[in-house]
mmCIF file of C-alpha atoms in Angstrom:
data_model
loop_
_atom_site.group_PDB
_atom_site.id
_atom_site.type_symbol
_atom_site.label_atom_id
_atom_site.label_comp_id
_atom_site.label_asym_id
_atom_site.label_seq_id
_atom_site.Cartn_x
_atom_site.Cartn_y
_atom_site.Cartn_z
ATOM 1 C CA MET C 22 157.329 16.564 -152.461
ATOM 2 C CA THR C 23 156.148 12.979 -152.983
ATOM 3 C CA ARG C 24 152.616 12.099 -153.982
ATOM 4 C CA ASP C 25 151.909 10.721 -150.477
ATOM 5 C CA ASN C 26 153.172 13.937 -148.848
ATOM 6 C CA GLN C 27 151.076 16.051 -151.220
ATOM 7 C CA SER C 28 147.996 13.965 -150.420
ATOM 8 C CA SER C 29 148.671 14.299 -146.680
ATOM 9 C CA ALA C 30 149.108 18.064 -146.977
ATOM 10 C CA ARG C 31 145.793 18.359 -148.863
ATOM 11 C CA ARG C 32 143.993 16.374 -146.140
ATOM 12 C CA VAL C 33 145.353 18.661 -143.392
ATOM 13 C CA THR C 34 144.338 21.755 -145.401
ATOM 14 C CA ASP C 35 140.841 20.355 -146.037
ATOM 15 C CA GLN C 36 140.394 19.525 -142.327
ATOM 16 C CA ALA C 37 141.505 23.001 -141.293
ATOM 17 C CA ALA C 38 139.123 24.576 -143.807
ATOM 18 C CA ALA C 39 136.242 22.405 -142.580
ATOM 19 C CA SER C 40 137.060 23.297 -138.977
ATOM 20 C CA ALA C 41 137.196 26.994 -139.828
ATOM 21 C CA SER C 42 133.887 26.821 -141.693
ATOM 22 C CA ASP C 43 132.233 25.328 -138.596
ATOM 23 C CA LEU C 44 133.239 28.319 -136.460
ATOM 24 C CA THR C 45 130.730 31.112 -135.986
ATOM 25 C CA HIS C 46 129.810 33.927 -133.661
ATOM 26 C CA ILE C 47 126.413 34.930 -132.313
ATOM 27 C CA VAL C 48 125.524 38.271 -130.740
ATOM 28 C CA LEU C 49 122.680 38.150 -128.208
ATOM 29 C CA ALA C 50 121.012 41.313 -126.940
ATOM 30 C CA PHE C 51 118.799 41.311 -123.841
ATOM 31 C CA GLU C 52 116.285 44.145 -123.516
ATOM 32 C CA ASP C 53 115.919 44.475 -119.746
ATOM 33 C CA ASN C 54 119.162 45.948 -118.406
ATOM 34 C CA ARG C 55 118.007 45.332 -114.821
ATOM 35 C CA LEU C 56 118.352 41.575 -115.351
ATOM 36 C CA ILE C 57 121.778 41.606 -116.989
ATOM 37 C CA GLY C 58 123.744 41.471 -113.734
ATOM 38 C CA ASP C 59 121.827 38.396 -112.577
ATOM 39 C CA LEU C 60 122.010 36.780 -116.021
ATOM 40 C CA PHE C 61 125.762 37.168 -116.476
ATOM 41 C CA GLY C 62 126.467 36.628 -112.767
ATOM 42 C CA GLN C 63 128.755 38.460 -110.362
ATOM 43 C CA PHE C 64 131.993 39.195 -112.210
ATOM 44 C CA ASP C 65 130.425 37.342 -115.188
ATOM 45 C CA GLN C 66 130.668 34.019 -113.320
ATOM 46 C CA ASN C 67 127.697 32.537 -115.182
ATOM 47 C CA LEU C 68 129.355 33.289 -118.505
ATOM 48 C CA ALA C 69 132.553 31.739 -117.170
ATOM 49 C CA ILE C 70 130.632 28.524 -116.391
ATOM 50 C CA ILE C 71 129.295 28.455 -119.954
ATOM 51 C CA GLU C 72 132.801 28.957 -121.328
ATOM 52 C CA GLN C 73 134.220 26.207 -119.134
ATOM 53 C CA LYS C 74 131.465 23.652 -119.808
ATOM 54 C CA LEU C 75 131.106 24.197 -123.550
ATOM 55 C CA GLY C 76 134.520 25.482 -124.634
ATOM 56 C CA VAL C 77 132.976 28.587 -126.171
ATOM 57 C CA ASP C 78 134.064 32.225 -125.833
ATOM 58 C CA ALA C 79 131.385 34.407 -124.182
ATOM 59 C CA ILE C 80 132.248 38.105 -124.242
ATOM 60 C CA ALA C 81 129.923 40.536 -122.454
ATOM 61 C CA ARG C 82 129.503 44.170 -123.427
ATOM 62 C CA GLY C 83 126.636 46.134 -121.913
ATOM 63 C CA ASN C 84 123.408 44.208 -122.428
ATOM 64 C CA GLN C 85 124.976 42.084 -125.173
ATOM 65 C CA VAL C 86 127.031 38.911 -125.161
ATOM 66 C CA THR C 87 129.027 37.608 -128.109
ATOM 67 C CA LEU C 88 129.433 33.847 -128.406
ATOM 68 C CA LYS C 89 132.325 32.492 -130.473
ATOM 69 C CA GLY C 90 132.911 28.820 -131.248
ATOM 70 C CA SER C 91 131.469 25.992 -133.294
ATOM 71 C CA LYS C 92 127.927 26.373 -134.601
ATOM 72 C CA THR C 93 126.578 23.553 -132.441
ATOM 73 C CA ILE C 94 128.186 24.786 -129.228
ATOM 74 C CA CYS C 95 127.163 28.406 -129.824
ATOM 75 C CA ALA C 96 123.579 27.285 -130.443
ATOM 76 C CA GLN C 97 123.577 25.408 -127.104
ATOM 77 C CA ALA C 98 124.977 28.442 -125.279
ATOM 78 C CA ARG C 99 122.340 30.668 -126.886
ATOM 79 C CA LYS C 100 119.482 28.366 -125.826
ATOM 80 C CA ALA C 101 120.847 28.195 -122.298
ATOM 81 C CA LEU C 102 121.200 31.977 -121.947
ATOM 82 C CA GLU C 103 117.757 32.625 -123.418
ATOM 83 C CA SER C 104 116.126 30.123 -121.062
ATOM 84 C CA LEU C 105 117.915 31.664 -118.052
ATOM 85 C CA TYR C 106 116.852 35.158 -119.143
ATOM 86 C CA GLN C 107 113.267 33.919 -119.451
ATOM 87 C CA ARG C 108 113.427 32.597 -115.873
ATOM 88 C CA LEU C 109 114.615 36.001 -114.649
ATOM 89 C CA GLN C 110 111.763 37.691 -116.535
ATOM 90 C CA GLN C 111 109.340 35.427 -114.664
ATOM 91 C CA GLY C 112 110.746 36.677 -111.364
ATOM 92 C CA HIS C 113 112.850 33.629 -110.451
ATOM 93 C CA GLU C 114 116.420 33.739 -109.235
ATOM 94 C CA ILE C 115 119.221 31.776 -110.874
ATOM 95 C CA ASN C 116 122.407 30.342 -109.427
ATOM 96 C CA PRO C 117 125.393 28.404 -110.841
ATOM 97 C CA GLY C 118 123.448 25.146 -110.513
ATOM 98 C CA ASP C 119 120.681 26.587 -112.705
ATOM 99 C CA VAL C 120 123.265 27.565 -115.319
ATOM 100 C CA ASP C 121 124.629 24.023 -115.360
ATOM 101 C CA GLY C 122 121.079 22.663 -115.635
ATOM 102 C CA ALA C 123 120.254 24.963 -118.556
ATOM 103 C CA LEU C 124 123.375 23.768 -120.383
ATOM 104 C CA ARG C 125 122.429 20.118 -119.849
ATOM 105 C CA MET C 126 118.930 20.714 -121.169
ATOM 106 C CA ALA C 127 120.212 22.613 -124.213
ATOM 107 C CA ALA C 128 122.621 19.771 -125.003
ATOM 108 C CA ALA C 129 119.810 17.222 -124.636
ATOM 109 C CA ASP C 130 117.636 19.197 -127.051
ATOM 110 C CA ASP C 131 120.431 19.191 -129.627
ATOM 111 C CA ALA C 132 120.681 15.417 -129.209
ATOM 112 C CA GLN C 133 116.973 15.311 -130.246
ATOM 113 C CA LEU C 134 115.757 13.661 -127.053
ATOM 114 C CA PRO C 135 111.964 13.663 -126.594
ATOM 115 C CA LEU C 136 112.302 15.917 -123.536
ATOM 116 C CA PRO C 137 112.370 18.765 -122.825
ATOM 117 C CA THR C 138 109.670 20.141 -125.093
ATOM 118 C CA LEU C 139 110.034 23.284 -127.161
ATOM 119 C CA GLU C 140 107.951 26.402 -126.803
ATOM 120 C CA PRO C 141 107.356 28.828 -129.689
ATOM 121 C CA LYS C 142 110.493 30.593 -130.925
ATOM 122 C CA SER C 143 112.484 27.396 -130.120
ATOM 123 C CA ARG C 144 112.729 28.198 -126.426
ATOM 124 C CA LEU C 145 113.273 25.272 -124.111
ATOM 125 C CA ALA C 146 110.284 24.546 -121.872
ATOM 126 C CA PHE C 147 111.635 23.043 -118.663
ATOM 127 C CA ALA C 148 109.232 21.136 -116.458
ATOM 128 C CA GLN C 149 108.922 22.830 -113.082
ATOM 129 C CA VAL C 150 107.263 22.534 -109.694
ATOM 130 C CA SER C 151 106.000 25.676 -107.975
ATOM 131 C CA THR C 152 104.819 26.489 -104.478
ATOM 132 C CA ARG C 153 104.293 29.905 -102.918
ATOM 133 C CA ARG C 154 107.712 29.655 -101.325
ATOM 134 C CA LYS C 155 109.825 28.319 -104.195
ATOM 135 C CA THR C 156 109.894 27.237 -107.844
ATOM 136 C CA VAL C 157 112.050 24.247 -108.742
ATOM 137 C CA VAL C 158 113.007 23.851 -112.404
ATOM 138 C CA ALA C 159 114.305 20.615 -113.944
ATOM 139 C CA ARG C 160 118.077 20.675 -114.422
ATOM 140 C CA THR C 161 118.480 17.506 -116.488
ATOM 141 C CA PRO C 162 116.338 15.744 -119.115
ATOM 142 C CA THR C 163 115.704 12.922 -116.631
ATOM 143 C CA GLN C 164 114.447 15.377 -113.994
ATOM 144 C CA ASP C 165 112.210 16.846 -116.694
ATOM 145 C CA ALA C 166 110.839 13.377 -117.496
ATOM 146 C CA TYR C 167 110.399 12.672 -113.761
ATOM 147 C CA ILE C 168 108.274 15.771 -113.125
ATOM 148 C CA ARG C 169 106.139 15.060 -116.193
ATOM 149 C CA ALA C 170 105.721 11.423 -115.130
ATOM 150 C CA MET C 171 104.402 12.558 -111.737
ATOM 151 C CA ASP C 172 101.780 14.595 -113.621
ATOM 152 C CA ARG C 173 100.691 11.640 -115.759
ATOM 153 C CA ALA C 174 100.879 8.501 -113.623
ATOM 154 C CA ASP C 175 99.301 7.552 -110.292
ATOM 155 C CA LEU C 176 102.339 5.465 -109.288
ATOM 156 C CA VAL C 177 105.830 6.708 -110.134
ATOM 157 C CA PHE C 178 109.143 5.019 -109.350
ATOM 158 C CA GLY C 179 112.230 7.255 -109.326
ATOM 159 C CA THR C 180 115.441 5.254 -109.004
ATOM 160 C CA GLY C 181 119.121 6.097 -109.248
ATOM 161 C CA PRO C 182 122.187 7.292 -107.348
ATOM 162 C CA ALA C 183 122.409 9.915 -104.617
ATOM 163 C CA GLY C 184 122.365 13.579 -105.597
ATOM 164 C CA THR C 185 120.042 13.306 -108.594
ATOM 165 C CA GLY C 186 117.099 15.097 -106.938
ATOM 166 C CA LYS C 187 114.737 12.099 -106.720
ATOM 167 C CA THR C 188 113.519 12.748 -103.177
ATOM 168 C CA PHE C 189 113.625 16.537 -103.292
ATOM 169 C CA LEU C 190 111.562 16.753 -106.492
ATOM 170 C CA ALA C 191 109.061 14.230 -105.125
ATOM 171 C CA VAL C 192 108.576 16.228 -101.909
ATOM 172 C CA ALA C 193 108.359 19.466 -103.917
ATOM 173 C CA TYR C 194 105.701 17.968 -106.194
ATOM 174 C CA ALA C 195 103.743 16.666 -103.191
ATOM 175 C CA ALA C 196 103.873 20.079 -101.511
ATOM 176 C CA ALA C 197 102.608 21.721 -104.713
ATOM 177 C CA LEU C 198 99.625 19.336 -104.870
ATOM 178 C CA ILE C 199 98.731 20.177 -101.261
ATOM 179 C CA GLU C 200 98.925 23.925 -101.899
ATOM 180 C CA ARG C 201 96.763 23.656 -105.037
ATOM 181 C CA GLY C 202 94.174 21.582 -103.196
ATOM 182 C CA ASP C 203 94.654 18.592 -105.510
ATOM 183 C CA ALA C 204 95.374 16.415 -102.473
ATOM 184 C CA SER C 205 94.038 16.720 -98.943
ATOM 185 C CA ARG C 206 96.914 14.935 -97.203
ATOM 186 C CA LEU C 207 100.643 14.492 -97.630
ATOM 187 C CA ILE C 208 102.112 11.269 -96.240
ATOM 188 C CA LEU C 209 105.893 10.811 -96.162
ATOM 189 C CA SER C 210 107.408 7.484 -95.220
ATOM 190 C CA ARG C 211 110.709 5.630 -94.994
ATOM 191 C CA PRO C 212 111.692 2.156 -93.829
ATOM 192 C CA ALA C 213 113.557 2.428 -90.501
ATOM 193 C CA VAL C 214 116.747 0.621 -91.522
ATOM 194 C CA GLU C 215 120.204 1.691 -90.337
ATOM 195 C CA ALA C 216 122.793 2.273 -93.083
ATOM 196 C CA GLY C 217 125.525 0.085 -91.625
ATOM 197 C CA GLU C 218 125.614 1.459 -88.075
ATOM 198 C CA ARG C 219 123.523 0.551 -85.032
ATOM 199 C CA LEU C 220 121.665 3.474 -83.494
ATOM 200 C CA GLY C 221 120.526 1.553 -80.415
ATOM 201 C CA PHE C 222 117.725 2.690 -78.130
ATOM 202 C CA LEU C 223 116.301 6.103 -78.983
ATOM 203 C CA PRO C 224 114.539 8.036 -76.171
ATOM 204 C CA GLY C 225 111.377 10.087 -76.583
ATOM 205 C CA ASP C 226 107.930 9.623 -78.107
ATOM 206 C CA MET C 227 107.273 7.952 -81.458
ATOM 207 C CA LYS C 228 107.865 11.122 -83.475
ATOM 208 C CA GLU C 229 111.234 11.679 -81.787
ATOM 209 C CA LYS C 230 112.214 8.044 -82.356
ATOM 210 C CA VAL C 231 111.599 8.085 -86.112
ATOM 211 C CA ASP C 232 112.708 11.655 -86.863
ATOM 212 C CA PRO C 233 116.377 10.691 -87.459
ATOM 213 C CA TYR C 234 115.284 8.372 -90.271
ATOM 214 C CA LEU C 235 112.981 10.963 -91.833
ATOM 215 C CA ARG C 236 115.114 14.100 -91.552
ATOM 216 C CA PRO C 237 115.821 14.403 -95.331
ATOM 217 C CA LEU C 238 112.080 14.528 -95.975
ATOM 218 C CA TYR C 239 111.615 17.282 -93.394
ATOM 219 C CA ASP C 240 114.476 19.267 -94.940
ATOM 220 C CA ALA C 241 112.885 19.210 -98.393
ATOM 221 C CA LEU C 242 109.450 20.021 -96.980
ATOM 222 C CA TYR C 243 110.667 23.091 -95.063
ATOM 223 C CA GLU C 244 112.471 24.325 -98.189
ATOM 224 C CA MET C 245 109.281 24.181 -100.283
ATOM 225 C CA MET C 246 106.752 25.452 -97.715
ATOM 226 C CA PRO C 247 106.806 28.131 -94.980
ATOM 227 C CA PRO C 248 107.934 26.581 -91.656
ATOM 228 C CA GLU C 249 104.785 27.706 -89.841
ATOM 229 C CA LYS C 250 102.587 26.030 -92.486
ATOM 230 C CA VAL C 251 104.569 22.794 -92.209
ATOM 231 C CA ASP C 252 104.249 22.869 -88.403
ATOM 232 C CA ARG C 253 100.489 23.489 -88.603
ATOM 233 C CA GLY C 254 100.149 20.690 -91.148
ATOM 234 C CA LEU C 255 102.029 18.269 -88.896
ATOM 235 C CA GLN C 256 99.842 19.176 -85.917
ATOM 236 C CA SER C 257 96.561 18.904 -87.841
ATOM 237 C CA GLY C 258 97.484 15.664 -89.607
ATOM 238 C CA MET C 259 97.386 17.209 -93.079
ATOM 239 C CA ILE C 260 101.100 16.352 -93.261
ATOM 240 C CA GLU C 261 102.014 12.983 -91.818
ATOM 241 C CA VAL C 262 105.547 11.629 -91.480
ATOM 242 C CA ALA C 263 105.563 7.989 -90.439
ATOM 243 C CA PRO C 264 107.722 4.866 -90.621
ATOM 244 C CA LEU C 265 106.658 2.277 -93.169
ATOM 245 C CA ALA C 266 105.498 -0.185 -90.501
ATOM 246 C CA PHE C 267 102.626 2.179 -89.577
ATOM 247 C CA MET C 268 101.025 1.868 -93.057
ATOM 248 C CA ARG C 269 99.608 -1.629 -92.547
ATOM 249 C CA GLY C 270 95.810 -1.863 -92.675
ATOM 250 C CA ARG C 271 95.272 1.679 -93.973
ATOM 251 C CA THR C 272 93.643 2.942 -97.182
ATOM 252 C CA LEU C 273 95.157 6.259 -98.259
ATOM 253 C CA SER C 274 92.561 8.256 -100.225
ATOM 254 C CA ASN C 275 92.843 11.790 -101.657
ATOM 255 C CA ALA C 276 96.480 11.863 -100.638
ATOM 256 C CA VAL C 277 99.927 12.088 -102.157
ATOM 257 C CA VAL C 278 102.080 9.359 -100.606
ATOM 258 C CA LEU C 279 105.878 9.301 -100.841
ATOM 259 C CA LEU C 280 108.068 6.334 -99.929
ATOM 260 C CA ASP C 281 111.778 7.198 -99.754
ATOM 261 C CA GLU C 282 114.768 4.812 -99.516
ATOM 262 C CA ALA C 283 112.507 2.106 -100.922
ATOM 263 C CA GLN C 284 115.457 -0.189 -101.705
ATOM 264 C CA ASN C 285 115.420 -1.060 -97.983
ATOM 265 C CA THR C 286 111.895 -2.450 -98.027
ATOM 266 C CA THR C 287 111.321 -6.193 -97.991
ATOM 267 C CA SER C 288 109.123 -7.842 -100.603
ATOM 268 C CA MET C 289 106.164 -8.015 -98.201
ATOM 269 C CA GLN C 290 106.605 -4.415 -97.035
ATOM 270 C CA MET C 291 106.588 -3.110 -100.617
ATOM 271 C CA LYS C 292 103.472 -5.101 -101.515
ATOM 272 C CA MET C 293 101.766 -3.824 -98.340
ATOM 273 C CA PHE C 294 102.695 -0.215 -99.154
ATOM 274 C CA LEU C 295 101.646 -0.267 -102.823
ATOM 275 C CA THR C 296 98.249 -1.769 -101.964
ATOM 276 C CA ARG C 297 97.475 1.171 -99.639
ATOM 277 C CA LEU C 298 96.710 3.342 -102.712
ATOM 278 C CA GLY C 299 93.180 4.716 -102.423
ATOM 279 C CA GLU C 300 90.759 6.782 -104.488
ATOM 280 C CA GLY C 301 92.176 10.052 -105.852
ATOM 281 C CA SER C 302 95.703 9.395 -104.575
ATOM 282 C CA LYS C 303 99.181 9.406 -106.072
ATOM 283 C CA MET C 304 102.206 7.397 -104.935
ATOM 284 C CA ILE C 305 105.858 8.274 -105.529
ATOM 285 C CA VAL C 306 108.501 5.679 -104.671
ATOM 286 C CA THR C 307 112.189 6.638 -104.656
ATOM 287 C CA GLY C 308 115.345 4.679 -103.977
ATOM 288 C CA ASP C 309 118.752 3.491 -105.147
ATOM 289 C CA PRO C 310 118.791 -0.263 -105.907
ATOM 290 C CA SER C 311 122.596 -0.273 -105.604
ATOM 291 C CA GLN C 312 122.509 0.766 -101.910
ATOM 292 C CA VAL C 313 120.496 -1.952 -100.182
ATOM 293 C CA ASP C 314 121.037 -2.077 -96.387
ATOM 294 C CA LEU C 315 118.850 -5.128 -95.741
ATOM 295 C CA PRO C 316 120.332 -8.183 -93.989
ATOM 296 C CA PRO C 317 122.032 -10.674 -96.336
ATOM 297 C CA GLY C 318 119.623 -13.004 -98.080
ATOM 298 C CA GLN C 319 116.628 -10.633 -98.032
ATOM 299 C CA THR C 320 115.209 -9.497 -101.387
ATOM 300 C CA SER C 321 114.784 -5.759 -101.940
ATOM 301 C CA GLY C 322 111.106 -4.942 -102.385
ATOM 302 C CA LEU C 323 112.024 -2.117 -104.757
ATOM 303 C CA ARG C 324 113.955 -4.349 -107.146
ATOM 304 C CA GLU C 325 111.163 -6.933 -107.155
ATOM 305 C CA SER C 326 108.392 -4.376 -107.740
ATOM 306 C CA LEU C 327 110.242 -2.785 -110.662
ATOM 307 C CA SER C 328 110.386 -6.175 -112.326
ATOM 308 C CA LEU C 329 106.808 -7.215 -111.545
ATOM 309 C CA LEU C 330 105.173 -3.883 -112.490
ATOM 310 C CA ASP C 331 107.129 -3.267 -115.686
ATOM 311 C CA GLY C 332 104.629 -2.303 -118.392
ATOM 312 C CA VAL C 333 101.631 -2.084 -116.052
ATOM 313 C CA GLU C 334 99.239 0.711 -117.075
ATOM 314 C CA GLY C 335 99.300 3.706 -114.714
ATOM 315 C CA VAL C 336 102.815 2.913 -113.454
ATOM 316 C CA SER C 337 105.820 4.950 -114.587
ATOM 317 C CA HIS C 338 109.510 4.304 -113.880
ATOM 318 C CA VAL C 339 112.131 7.034 -114.346
ATOM 319 C CA GLN C 340 115.724 5.891 -113.943
ATOM 320 C CA PHE C 341 118.442 8.397 -113.042
ATOM 321 C CA THR C 342 122.167 7.871 -113.720
ATOM 322 C CA GLU C 343 125.398 9.500 -112.559
ATOM 323 C CA ALA C 344 124.941 11.967 -115.450
ATOM 324 C CA ASP C 345 121.931 13.394 -113.557
ATOM 325 C CA VAL C 346 123.800 14.213 -110.332
ATOM 326 C CA VAL C 347 123.107 17.869 -109.545
ATOM 327 C CA ARG C 348 125.057 18.196 -106.304
ATOM 328 C CA HIS C 349 128.758 19.052 -106.216
ATOM 329 C CA GLU C 350 130.542 17.816 -109.375
ATOM 330 C CA LEU C 351 132.680 15.582 -107.157
ATOM 331 C CA VAL C 352 129.561 13.605 -106.189
ATOM 332 C CA ALA C 353 129.104 12.545 -109.822
ATOM 333 C CA ARG C 354 132.714 11.355 -109.984
ATOM 334 C CA ILE C 355 132.327 9.470 -106.676
ATOM 335 C CA VAL C 356 129.176 7.730 -107.937
ATOM 336 C CA THR C 357 130.935 6.795 -111.187
ATOM 337 C CA ALA C 358 133.931 5.372 -109.304
ATOM 338 C CA TYR C 359 131.706 3.189 -107.098
ATOM 339 C CA ASP C 360 129.630 2.032 -110.083
ATOM 340 C CA ASN C 361 132.782 1.084 -111.993
ATOM 341 C CA ALA C 362 134.135 -0.851 -108.997
ATOM 342 C CA SER C 363 130.825 -2.673 -108.561
ATOM 343 C CA ARG C 364 130.722 -3.537 -112.258
ATOM 344 C CA ASP C 365 134.320 -4.809 -112.199
ATOM 345 C CA ALA C 366 133.588 -6.951 -109.130
ATOM 346 C CA ALA C 367 130.499 -8.453 -110.791
ATOM 347 C CA GLN C 368 132.462 -9.254 -113.957
ATOM 348 C CA ALA C 369 135.292 -10.833 -111.920
ATOM 349 C CA LYS C 370 132.761 -12.986 -110.022
ATOM 350 C CA GLU C 371 131.182 -14.071 -113.297
ATOM 351 C CA ARG C 372 134.602 -15.049 -114.697
ATOM 352 C CA ARG C 373 135.368 -17.076 -111.540
ATOM 353 C CA ASN C 374 132.045 -18.889 -111.816
ATOM 354 C CA GLU C 375 132.696 -19.675 -115.480
ATOM 355 C CA ALA C 376 136.182 -20.988 -114.619
ATOM 356 C CA ARG C 377 134.737 -23.235 -111.872
ATOM 357 C CA GLY C 378 132.089 -24.508 -114.280
ATOM 358 C CA SER C 379 134.731 -25.320 -116.900
ATOM 359 C CA ALA C 380 136.867 -27.117 -114.295
ATOM 360 C CA ARG C 381 133.911 -29.257 -113.132
ATOM 361 C CA SER C 382 133.037 -30.063 -116.730
ATOM 362 C CA GLY C 383 136.625 -31.228 -117.338
ATOM 363 C CA VAL C 384 136.577 -33.499 -114.267
ATOM 364 C CA ASP C 385 133.244 -35.012 -115.326
ATOM 365 C CA ASN C 386 134.600 -35.720 -118.819
ATOM 366 C CA GLU C 387 137.675 -37.476 -117.385
ATOM 367 C CA GLN C 388 135.470 -39.704 -115.245
#
């Protein structure tokens, strides 16, 4: 064997030894046998998700699960399982989406991100929003930061693609403030702009006319609060759902005010809305700057406000990405495909502009 072959063989052996030394196994035991079925999932489906996402072996036996894989991956799986078990101990249910969220948060903790925080015994402390009807727990580090930002700031912007939970978490947080008595009114608003199609004349009273635009807000509200309480709130005025145009001239005090689809506001509409903020109120503004449905030539009020209010005290901006999509996995891939196409188109346009500029410069030099 030549010297080069011997050296190559030693490198392969050293790599194999290093890889083998990184492998480990962890045995976790959970005391409450009544929770094991929910923790592992029907036919161990939750463990199967962990295996698929992390590439670790998760073998269940009784109230124990053995994790086999690299040290880092096993540690992430352990944190995820312990956090899910803790949720079950608190009386909450878990589903496959919660398992995926726990894995994301465990991975973020290993990457030493500032959120989520750690409780004693190195347990992940997920930010959560609770009402009597439901508890919503953050599923990504950005959702965690978003919930905490709503606690800290009086004006919060949540921007990013569809499926990241921006609107749902905002409505959930608003409902929680109402239930706790921290706000006396809940005001939900959207600009009435069609997304490409023309709806034409809509029959009925004002509520019936604007309901199609505001349906996503109703859906989130009914999920967080009992239907009868929502209906009573709508009748009494404690919960108000109104188009953006109806905000002019008002001062909204002791209220939590949510503006959804804010990318479709004009510059003047956004300024009008933000200046409605009154004593003891919070505002949450959500939208996707990449999906503006305004007529060509009109500036998005959301984009402008993000630029103008950057760094202003009391204002917080949390930006979601395709990595935060918590709907069907296909949604994340769809968002990525559209973002890539948009980026490619922008780069192509920039190259064309540069080529035109070079051509003009050449003509000028010849003259």
